[in-house]
Amino acid sequence: MPQCGDNVGDMTRAKAFLSRPLPDTVETAIAEHFDVVRASGDKILSAAELREGARGCRVVFVSAMQPFGKDVIAALQPELKAIGTVSVGFNHIDLDACREHGVSVFYSPGVLSEACADLGLLLLLGAARRGHEAEKLLRSGTWTGYSNVQLLGISLTGRRAGILGMGRIGQAVAARLRGFGVEIHYHNRRQLSEAEELGATYHATGDELAKVSDFLILCAPGTPELHRFVNRERIALLPENPVVVNLSRGDTVDDDALIEALKSGRVFAAGLDVYANEPKLDPRYVDLENTFLTPHIASATTDTRHAMGMLVLNGILAHDAGETPDNQLC
Ligand code: DGY
């Protein structure tokens, strides 16, 4: 049986399946090395669509949120040798099944951290400064002019951010927040070195972090341990008028609990980019005035998506050349 980590083999004109469109620059580069087979449309594929589309392909490119389960991985044998996910998250791929069938997996960490952190700041500012209500007021044509008491939000300076997940994205968010005069607190699987912490305060538990989080910012990868990290109990621990930002995965939040807290005012506002059951987010978020919502676009800049796609492709090619690239998961 092949082992995960075996070379992909002779990739000359092997077939590569693209489950979704990628930037033209990336598709052109892929086509230099593979015969490209494309899924029609731009959506998450069902298991049957993925199995049928990728049949006979040695490489499959997918994106965040595309489930790639053990049945499909098994069904694509013996041809499938590599999966490249153009995402930093990889919770959608069954890595154990990949190991079992000798399928190598590549992803795109690092190159998207700055873009994701930029969006984190947009979400925080949009939520804290009531961006949705402000824009709605203007666009509705009902603005009557400047007022001393209209749309008062929350200042960033002097407040405390509690960052859950202090990896590359969390650290990039922290770097930006320091510029706003925000005090940085974090919880992470491991405490960072002093040089990485840059003065941030480590909290050994999520509960301890919650207690100091004027702004609770979720940057951790989606893992079963963090399922519903933001729940009623943790919300009760937050200081007054907190803002919750989610750059992680939708199921890191208990939607019922957060929506209840947004309605009652226990939570001042939320800035969300990710949702449980995407794209069918809970419609109550849309009805609320104190939410600032974006459709999973944290890494969506031209430069970043190019870099993500090229990192994945280059990882596959390097592996084929006998190297072990840094972005190989198994
Ligand atoms: C990823 O790459 O996993 C992100 O969710 C994209 O924003």
Short mmCIF file of C-alpha atoms in Angstrom, two decimals, residues 11-16 27-36 313-314 317:
data_model
loop_
_atom_site.label_atom_id
_atom_site.label_comp_id
_atom_site.label_asym_id
_atom_site.label_seq_id
_atom_site.Cartn_x
_atom_site.Cartn_y
_atom_site.Cartn_z
CA MET A 11 3.05 14.23 -13.25
CA THR A 12 3.68 14.93 -16.95
CA ARG A 13 0.25 15.70 -18.33
CA ALA A 14 -1.45 13.94 -15.50
CA LYS A 15 -5.03 15.11 -15.02
CA ALA A 16 -5.88 17.71 -12.41
CA GLU A 27 -5.24 28.22 -13.62
CA THR A 28 -2.71 29.10 -16.33
CA ALA A 29 0.14 27.85 -14.14
CA ILE A 30 -1.69 24.63 -13.33
CA ALA A 31 -2.36 24.05 -17.03
CA GLU A 32 1.39 24.22 -17.69
CA HIS A 33 1.78 21.01 -15.70
CA PHE A 34 -1.52 19.16 -15.92
CA ASP A 35 -4.42 18.47 -18.23
CA VAL A 36 -7.10 20.45 -16.44
CA LEU A 313 0.62 24.20 -6.88
CA ASN A 314 4.28 24.71 -6.03
CA LEU A 317 5.34 20.19 -7.83
#
